[in-house]
Coordinates of C-alpha atoms in Angstrom, one line a residue:
M1 CA 3.9 99.7 -59.1
A2 CA 5.7 96.6 -60.0
G3 CA 2.7 95.2 -61.7
K4 CA 2.5 97.9 -64.3
G5 CA 4.3 97.3 -67.6
A6 CA 4.9 93.7 -66.9
A7 CA 3.8 92.9 -70.5
A8 CA 6.6 95.2 -71.8
G9 CA 9.1 93.2 -69.8
A10 CA 10.1 92.4 -66.3
A11 CA 11.9 94.7 -63.9
V12 CA 14.8 92.8 -62.3
L13 CA 16.8 93.6 -59.1
L14 CA 20.0 91.7 -58.4
V15 CA 21.7 92.3 -55.0
T16 CA 24.9 90.9 -53.6
A17 CA 25.7 91.3 -49.9
N18 CA 28.4 89.8 -47.7
V19 CA 26.4 89.8 -44.4
G20 CA 28.8 88.2 -42.0
S21 CA 28.8 91.4 -39.8
L22 CA 25.1 91.3 -39.4
F23 CA 25.3 88.1 -37.4
D24 CA 28.2 89.1 -35.3
D25 CA 26.3 92.2 -34.1
P26 CA 22.6 91.5 -35.0
E27 CA 21.1 93.9 -32.5
N28 CA 22.8 97.0 -33.9
L29 CA 23.1 96.2 -37.6
Q30 CA 20.3 94.0 -38.9
K31 CA 17.5 96.6 -38.5
N32 CA 19.5 99.3 -40.4
W33 CA 20.5 96.8 -43.0
L34 CA 16.9 95.6 -43.7
R35 CA 15.6 99.2 -43.7
E36 CA 18.1 100.2 -46.4
F37 CA 17.4 97.1 -48.4
Y38 CA 13.7 97.6 -48.3
Q39 CA 14.1 101.2 -49.5
V40 CA 15.9 99.9 -52.6
V41 CA 13.2 97.4 -53.2
H42 CA 10.5 100.1 -52.9
A43 CA 12.4 102.5 -55.2
H44 CA 12.9 100.0 -58.0
K45 CA 9.8 97.9 -57.6
P46 CA 11.1 94.7 -59.3
H47 CA 9.0 91.9 -60.6
F48 CA 11.9 89.5 -59.9
M49 CA 14.5 89.9 -57.2
A50 CA 17.6 87.9 -56.3
L51 CA 19.6 88.5 -53.1
H52 CA 22.9 86.7 -53.0
C53 CA 24.5 86.6 -49.5
Q54 CA 28.0 85.5 -48.5
E55 CA 29.2 84.6 -45.0
F56 CA 25.5 84.0 -44.1
G57 CA 25.4 83.3 -40.4
G58 CA 28.6 85.1 -39.6
K59 CA 31.8 83.7 -38.2
N60 CA 30.1 81.1 -36.1
Y61 CA 27.1 79.7 -37.9
E62 CA 26.0 77.3 -35.1
A63 CA 25.9 80.2 -32.5
S64 CA 24.0 82.4 -35.0
M65 CA 21.2 79.9 -35.9
S66 CA 18.5 81.8 -34.1
H67 CA 19.5 85.1 -35.7
V68 CA 19.6 83.3 -39.1
D69 CA 16.0 82.1 -38.6
K70 CA 14.8 85.5 -37.5
F71 CA 16.5 87.2 -40.5
V72 CA 15.0 84.8 -43.0
K73 CA 11.5 85.0 -41.4
E74 CA 11.7 88.8 -41.5
L75 CA 12.6 88.9 -45.2
L76 CA 9.8 86.5 -46.1
S77 CA 7.0 88.0 -44.0
S78 CA 7.8 91.7 -43.8
D79 CA 5.2 94.2 -44.9
A80 CA 7.7 95.6 -47.4
M81 CA 7.8 92.3 -49.2
K82 CA 4.0 91.5 -49.0
D83 CA 3.5 91.7 -52.8
Y84 CA 6.1 88.9 -53.4
N85 CA 3.9 85.9 -53.1
R86 CA 6.4 83.3 -54.3
A87 CA 10.0 82.8 -53.0
R88 CA 12.8 80.4 -53.0
V89 CA 15.5 80.4 -50.3
Y90 CA 18.6 78.3 -50.4
L91 CA 20.8 78.4 -47.3
D92 CA 24.0 76.3 -46.9
E93 CA 23.7 75.3 -43.3
N94 CA 26.0 72.3 -43.5
Y95 CA 28.5 74.0 -41.2
K96 CA 29.8 70.7 -39.8
S97 CA 31.3 69.6 -43.1
Q98 CA 34.6 71.4 -44.0
E99 CA 34.5 69.8 -47.4
H100 CA 31.1 71.3 -48.4
F101 CA 30.2 74.3 -46.3
T102 CA 30.2 77.6 -48.2
A103 CA 28.1 79.9 -45.9
L104 CA 26.2 81.0 -49.0
G105 CA 22.6 82.1 -48.9
S106 CA 20.5 82.8 -52.1
F107 CA 17.0 84.4 -51.9
Y108 CA 14.7 84.8 -54.9
F109 CA 11.4 86.8 -54.7
L110 CA 8.7 86.9 -57.3
H111 CA 6.1 89.6 -57.5
E112 CA 2.4 88.6 -57.6
S113 CA 2.0 90.4 -61.0
L114 CA 4.7 88.2 -62.6
K115 CA 3.1 85.3 -64.5
N116 CA 4.6 82.1 -65.8
I117 CA 8.0 82.0 -64.1
Y118 CA 9.9 78.8 -64.2
Q119 CA 13.0 77.4 -62.5
F120 CA 15.3 74.8 -63.9
D121 CA 15.6 71.3 -62.4
F122 CA 19.2 70.3 -63.1
K123 CA 18.6 66.6 -62.5
A124 CA 15.4 66.3 -64.6
K125 CA 16.7 68.8 -67.1
K126 CA 13.3 70.5 -67.2
Y127 CA 11.8 73.8 -66.2
K128 CA 9.2 73.7 -63.4
K129 CA 6.7 76.4 -62.6
V130 CA 7.4 78.3 -59.4
T131 CA 4.6 78.4 -56.9
G132 CA 4.5 79.3 -53.2
K133 CA 7.4 80.0 -50.8
E134 CA 10.0 77.3 -50.0
I135 CA 13.1 77.2 -47.9
Y136 CA 15.9 74.7 -48.5
S137 CA 18.8 74.4 -46.1
D138 CA 21.4 72.0 -44.6
T139 CA 22.7 69.8 -47.4
L140 CA 21.9 71.6 -50.6
E141 CA 23.8 69.0 -52.6
S142 CA 20.7 66.9 -52.8
T143 CA 18.5 69.8 -54.1
P144 CA 17.9 69.4 -57.8
M145 CA 16.9 73.0 -58.3
L146 CA 20.5 74.3 -58.0
E147 CA 24.2 73.4 -58.4
K148 CA 26.5 74.0 -55.4
E149 CA 30.2 73.5 -55.3
K150 CA 33.0 74.4 -52.9
F151 CA 36.3 74.9 -54.7
P152 CA 38.7 72.0 -54.8
Q153 CA 41.0 72.0 -51.8
D154 CA 44.1 72.6 -53.9
Y155 CA 42.6 75.9 -55.0
F156 CA 42.7 77.2 -51.4
P157 CA 45.8 79.1 -50.2
E158 CA 48.1 76.6 -48.4
C159 CA 45.3 74.1 -49.0
K160 CA 43.5 75.3 -45.8
W161 CA 39.7 75.0 -46.1
S162 CA 37.7 78.2 -45.9
R163 CA 34.1 79.0 -46.9
K164 CA 34.5 79.7 -50.6
G165 CA 32.4 78.4 -53.5
F166 CA 29.4 79.0 -55.6
I167 CA 25.6 78.2 -56.0
R168 CA 24.0 78.3 -59.4
T169 CA 20.3 78.5 -60.2
R170 CA 18.5 78.9 -63.6
W171 CA 15.3 80.8 -64.3
C172 CA 13.0 81.5 -67.1
I173 CA 11.1 84.8 -67.1
T174 CA 9.1 86.3 -70.0
D175 CA 10.4 83.4 -72.1
C176 CA 13.9 84.4 -71.3
A177 CA 16.3 82.0 -69.6
F178 CA 19.4 82.9 -67.5
D179 CA 21.7 81.6 -64.8
L180 CA 22.2 83.4 -61.5
V181 CA 25.5 82.4 -59.7
N182 CA 26.2 83.3 -56.1
I183 CA 30.0 83.4 -55.6
H184 CA 32.5 83.9 -52.9
L185 CA 36.2 84.0 -53.9
F186 CA 39.4 84.1 -51.8
H187 CA 40.5 87.1 -49.8
D188 CA 44.0 88.5 -49.3
A189 CA 45.5 86.9 -46.2
S190 CA 48.3 89.4 -45.9
N191 CA 48.8 93.0 -47.0
L192 CA 52.5 92.5 -47.0
I193 CA 52.4 89.5 -49.4
A194 CA 49.8 91.3 -51.6
W195 CA 52.3 94.2 -51.9
E196 CA 55.2 92.1 -53.0
T197 CA 54.2 91.4 -56.6
S198 CA 52.0 93.0 -59.3
P199 CA 49.5 91.3 -59.8
S200 CA 49.5 89.7 -56.4
V201 CA 49.6 86.0 -55.7
Y202 CA 46.1 86.2 -54.3
S203 CA 44.9 87.8 -57.5
G204 CA 46.2 84.7 -59.3
I205 CA 44.2 82.4 -56.9
R206 CA 41.0 84.3 -57.6
H207 CA 41.6 84.2 -61.3
K208 CA 41.9 80.4 -61.2
A209 CA 38.8 80.0 -59.1
L210 CA 36.6 82.3 -61.2
G211 CA 37.8 80.6 -64.4
Y212 CA 36.7 77.3 -62.8
V213 CA 33.2 78.7 -62.1
L214 CA 32.8 80.1 -65.6
D215 CA 34.0 76.8 -67.2
R216 CA 31.5 74.9 -65.1
I217 CA 28.5 77.0 -66.0
I218 CA 29.1 76.8 -69.8
D219 CA 30.2 73.2 -70.0
Q220 CA 28.3 70.6 -72.1
R221 CA 25.9 69.2 -69.5
F222 CA 23.2 71.8 -70.1
E223 CA 22.0 74.2 -72.8
K224 CA 24.0 77.4 -72.7
V225 CA 22.1 80.5 -71.5
S226 CA 23.0 84.0 -70.5
Y227 CA 24.4 84.3 -66.9
F228 CA 24.9 86.8 -64.1
V229 CA 27.6 86.1 -61.6
F230 CA 27.3 88.2 -58.5
G231 CA 28.8 88.0 -55.0
D232 CA 32.0 88.8 -53.0
F233 CA 34.7 88.4 -55.6
N234 CA 37.3 89.8 -53.1
F235 CA 38.8 91.7 -56.0
R236 CA 41.5 94.0 -54.6
L237 CA 43.3 97.0 -56.1
D238 CA 46.8 96.2 -57.3
A239 CA 48.5 96.8 -54.0
K240 CA 52.0 97.4 -55.3
A241 CA 50.8 100.0 -57.8
V242 CA 48.5 101.7 -55.3
V243 CA 51.2 102.1 -52.7
E244 CA 53.7 103.3 -55.2
T245 CA 51.2 105.9 -56.4
L246 CA 49.9 107.0 -53.0
C247 CA 53.5 107.2 -51.6
A248 CA 55.3 108.2 -54.7
K249 CA 57.5 110.8 -52.8
A250 CA 57.8 108.8 -49.6
T251 CA 60.7 106.9 -48.1
M252 CA 60.1 103.4 -46.9
Q253 CA 61.3 101.9 -43.6
T254 CA 61.3 98.1 -43.2
I255 CA 60.8 96.5 -39.8
R256 CA 61.7 92.9 -39.4
A257 CA 61.0 90.3 -36.6
A258 CA 64.1 89.9 -34.4
D259 CA 63.9 86.1 -34.4
T260 CA 63.0 85.3 -38.0
N261 CA 64.1 88.4 -39.9
E262 CA 60.7 88.3 -41.6
V263 CA 59.3 91.6 -42.7
V264 CA 56.5 92.5 -40.3
K265 CA 55.9 96.2 -41.0
L266 CA 56.5 98.8 -43.7
I267 CA 56.4 102.5 -42.9
F268 CA 56.2 105.1 -45.6
R269 CA 57.1 108.7 -44.6
E270 CA 57.1 112.0 -46.5
S271 CA 60.6 113.0 -47.5
D272 CA 60.0 116.5 -46.0
N273 CA 57.2 117.9 -43.8
D274 CA 58.9 116.5 -40.6
R275 CA 58.9 113.0 -42.2
K276 CA 55.2 112.6 -41.5
V277 CA 54.0 109.0 -41.7
M278 CA 51.8 108.5 -44.8
L279 CA 51.1 104.8 -44.7
Q280 CA 51.7 101.9 -42.3
L281 CA 51.5 98.4 -43.8
E282 CA 51.3 95.2 -41.8
K283 CA 49.7 91.7 -42.4
K284 CA 46.3 93.1 -41.4
L285 CA 47.0 96.8 -41.3
F286 CA 46.6 99.3 -44.1
D287 CA 46.7 102.7 -42.4
Y288 CA 46.8 105.6 -44.9
F289 CA 46.7 109.1 -43.4
N290 CA 44.0 110.4 -45.7
Q291 CA 40.9 108.2 -46.3
D292 CA 39.3 110.9 -48.4
V293 CA 41.2 109.6 -51.4
F294 CA 39.0 106.5 -51.3
R295 CA 35.8 108.5 -51.0
D296 CA 36.3 111.6 -53.2
N297 CA 34.4 111.3 -56.4
N298 CA 33.5 107.8 -55.3
G299 CA 37.1 106.7 -55.4
T300 CA 37.1 106.7 -59.2
A301 CA 40.7 107.9 -59.3
L302 CA 41.6 104.5 -58.0
L303 CA 39.7 102.5 -60.6
E304 CA 42.8 102.3 -62.8
F305 CA 44.2 99.9 -60.1
D306 CA 41.1 97.7 -60.2
R307 CA 42.6 95.2 -62.7
E308 CA 41.5 91.7 -61.8
L309 CA 38.5 91.6 -64.1
S310 CA 40.5 92.6 -67.2
V311 CA 41.7 89.0 -67.6
F312 CA 38.0 88.0 -68.2
K313 CA 37.0 90.8 -70.5
D314 CA 36.2 88.4 -73.3
R315 CA 33.9 86.4 -71.0
L316 CA 32.4 88.9 -68.5
Y317 CA 30.9 92.4 -68.7
E318 CA 30.4 94.9 -66.0
L319 CA 28.6 98.2 -66.1
D320 CA 30.7 101.3 -65.1
I321 CA 31.3 101.6 -61.4
S322 CA 30.2 104.9 -60.0
F323 CA 30.1 104.0 -56.2
P324 CA 33.0 104.0 -53.7
P325 CA 34.9 100.9 -52.7
S326 CA 32.5 98.4 -51.1
Y327 CA 34.9 97.1 -48.4
P328 CA 36.2 97.3 -45.6
Y329 CA 33.8 99.6 -43.8
S330 CA 33.8 100.2 -40.1
E331 CA 31.5 97.8 -38.2
D332 CA 30.7 100.5 -35.6
S333 CA 27.0 101.0 -36.0
S334 CA 27.4 104.8 -35.6
Q335 CA 29.8 105.0 -38.6
G336 CA 28.4 104.9 -42.1
K337 CA 31.2 106.1 -44.3
Q338 CA 34.4 105.3 -42.4
Y339 CA 36.7 102.6 -43.7
M340 CA 38.6 100.2 -41.3
N341 CA 42.4 100.5 -41.6
T342 CA 42.8 96.7 -42.0
R343 CA 42.9 96.6 -45.8
C344 CA 43.2 98.9 -48.8
P345 CA 39.6 99.8 -49.7
A346 CA 38.5 97.9 -52.8
W347 CA 35.4 97.0 -54.9
C348 CA 35.0 93.4 -53.6
D349 CA 31.3 93.1 -54.2
R350 CA 30.3 93.1 -57.9
I351 CA 27.6 92.1 -60.4
L352 CA 29.1 90.7 -63.6
M353 CA 27.4 89.1 -66.6
S354 CA 28.0 87.3 -69.8
H355 CA 28.1 89.4 -73.0
S356 CA 24.8 87.8 -74.0
A357 CA 23.3 88.8 -70.7
K358 CA 24.3 92.4 -71.4
E359 CA 22.1 92.2 -74.6
L360 CA 19.2 91.0 -72.5
I361 CA 19.0 94.1 -70.4
L362 CA 16.3 96.3 -71.9
K363 CA 17.8 99.7 -72.9
S364 CA 15.3 102.5 -72.7
E365 CA 14.2 104.1 -76.0
N366 CA 14.4 107.5 -74.4
D367 CA 17.0 109.0 -72.1
E368 CA 15.4 107.8 -68.9
K369 CA 17.9 105.9 -66.7
I370 CA 16.6 102.4 -66.6
V371 CA 19.8 100.5 -65.8
I372 CA 21.3 101.3 -62.4
Y373 CA 24.4 99.9 -60.8
D374 CA 25.0 101.2 -57.3
H375 CA 25.6 100.4 -53.6
I376 CA 23.1 100.3 -50.7
G377 CA 23.3 102.3 -47.5
P378 CA 25.9 104.9 -48.5
N379 CA 25.5 106.8 -45.2
V380 CA 24.5 103.9 -42.9
C381 CA 26.6 101.1 -41.3
M382 CA 25.8 98.0 -43.3
G383 CA 28.6 95.9 -41.8
D384 CA 32.1 95.7 -43.3
H385 CA 30.7 95.3 -46.8
K386 CA 28.2 97.6 -48.6
P387 CA 25.7 95.6 -50.6
V388 CA 25.7 96.3 -54.3
F389 CA 22.7 96.1 -56.7
L390 CA 21.8 96.1 -60.4
S391 CA 18.4 97.2 -61.5
F392 CA 17.2 96.7 -65.1
R393 CA 14.4 95.4 -67.3
I394 CA 14.3 92.3 -69.5
A395 CA 12.3 92.7 -72.6
A396 CA 9.6 90.0 -73.2
G397 CA 11.2 87.2 -75.2
A398 CA 14.6 89.0 -75.4
G399 CA 16.5 85.8 -74.8
K400 CA 14.7 83.5 -77.3
P401 CA 17.4 83.8 -80.0
I402 CA 20.1 83.0 -77.5
A403 CA 18.6 80.4 -75.3
N404 CA 16.0 78.5 -77.2
V405 CA 13.7 79.1 -74.4
H406 CA 10.7 77.5 -76.0
K407 CA 11.8 74.6 -73.8
C408 CA 10.2 76.6 -71.0
C409 CA 6.9 75.2 -72.3
V410 CA 8.1 71.7 -71.5
V411 CA 7.4 71.9 -67.8
Q412 CA 5.7 69.9 -65.1

């Protein structure tokens, strides 16, 4: 059970999940999603668990309010979570404010066996002991236990507001302090534009936004600690390189709009074999004839085109990926493995960490697999994104040399 071995360190489970689909079709998807999530909790038995949600409430938050309340209540009161006697829930419900709404939801659960856990108050600049279960929503800007920001408007493509930003919390467990950052970066608006350059213009926008977040969480306002950044980064494969590889022997046909001469479709055909269509590309269509290439061996042959994180290799670390692309799965509740043909499948949902956080993760002294990085619900429809999790242990006091966490003692 989770209570065993707490003295040797704390078992930690970090989960990221873009849950927009769950609120667009709650009757068919939420039960499956929760069942798969609870199975992962049961399998790993964490002392401390963080669930970072993006697109919480779906496309129309106001219309989904009742489903949001039901989902939160289920997570806090379900039998599967009964041993977690302390919780913090932060929901951005400020949907009427374009300038502030991020649709992020952050959930933190603490097992009853975990003693002396503290959360940082960013206004008082002190750690406070965590007791009971509390939910914060609406205007999170006034909540001192977190930092929330939407990206500046000039970061947004064409300066059009969308629900992108981050929420940061800071925790102290077993005398070890670390930041947890829930993040949602910008998507690719058009497959055709993404295909034009390598790297794509959208990749550049995400690069700028992620750099902004990293600069914010290590600035001079607070003591530096290790950090984990997990969410929907919307990282995409290098579209130009992928298409050139998948369609290396194909001929390309360009279709333009009659009135504007704008490219509206690209068709790639085999040079022989009756000129069979291999790939059709439109603004929101990526229809490749053989989806198995994205699933075989968990799609690892395509990891060479997953390049967006390489710019941050000096600042961020990620464990090796051994699960298939996490997006875009079919939202048909009867389909668990099928991708939609709207986008090239990609590893959008990730758990990244500072290099000092990597050192916090307790490596087992024997060959037992302690650190696990994987996805949830491989055979079940979880919506258009598969959640991704990281399970590990933090050794007691592991962060002391890094974070001067004796300040955890100065609490109220």
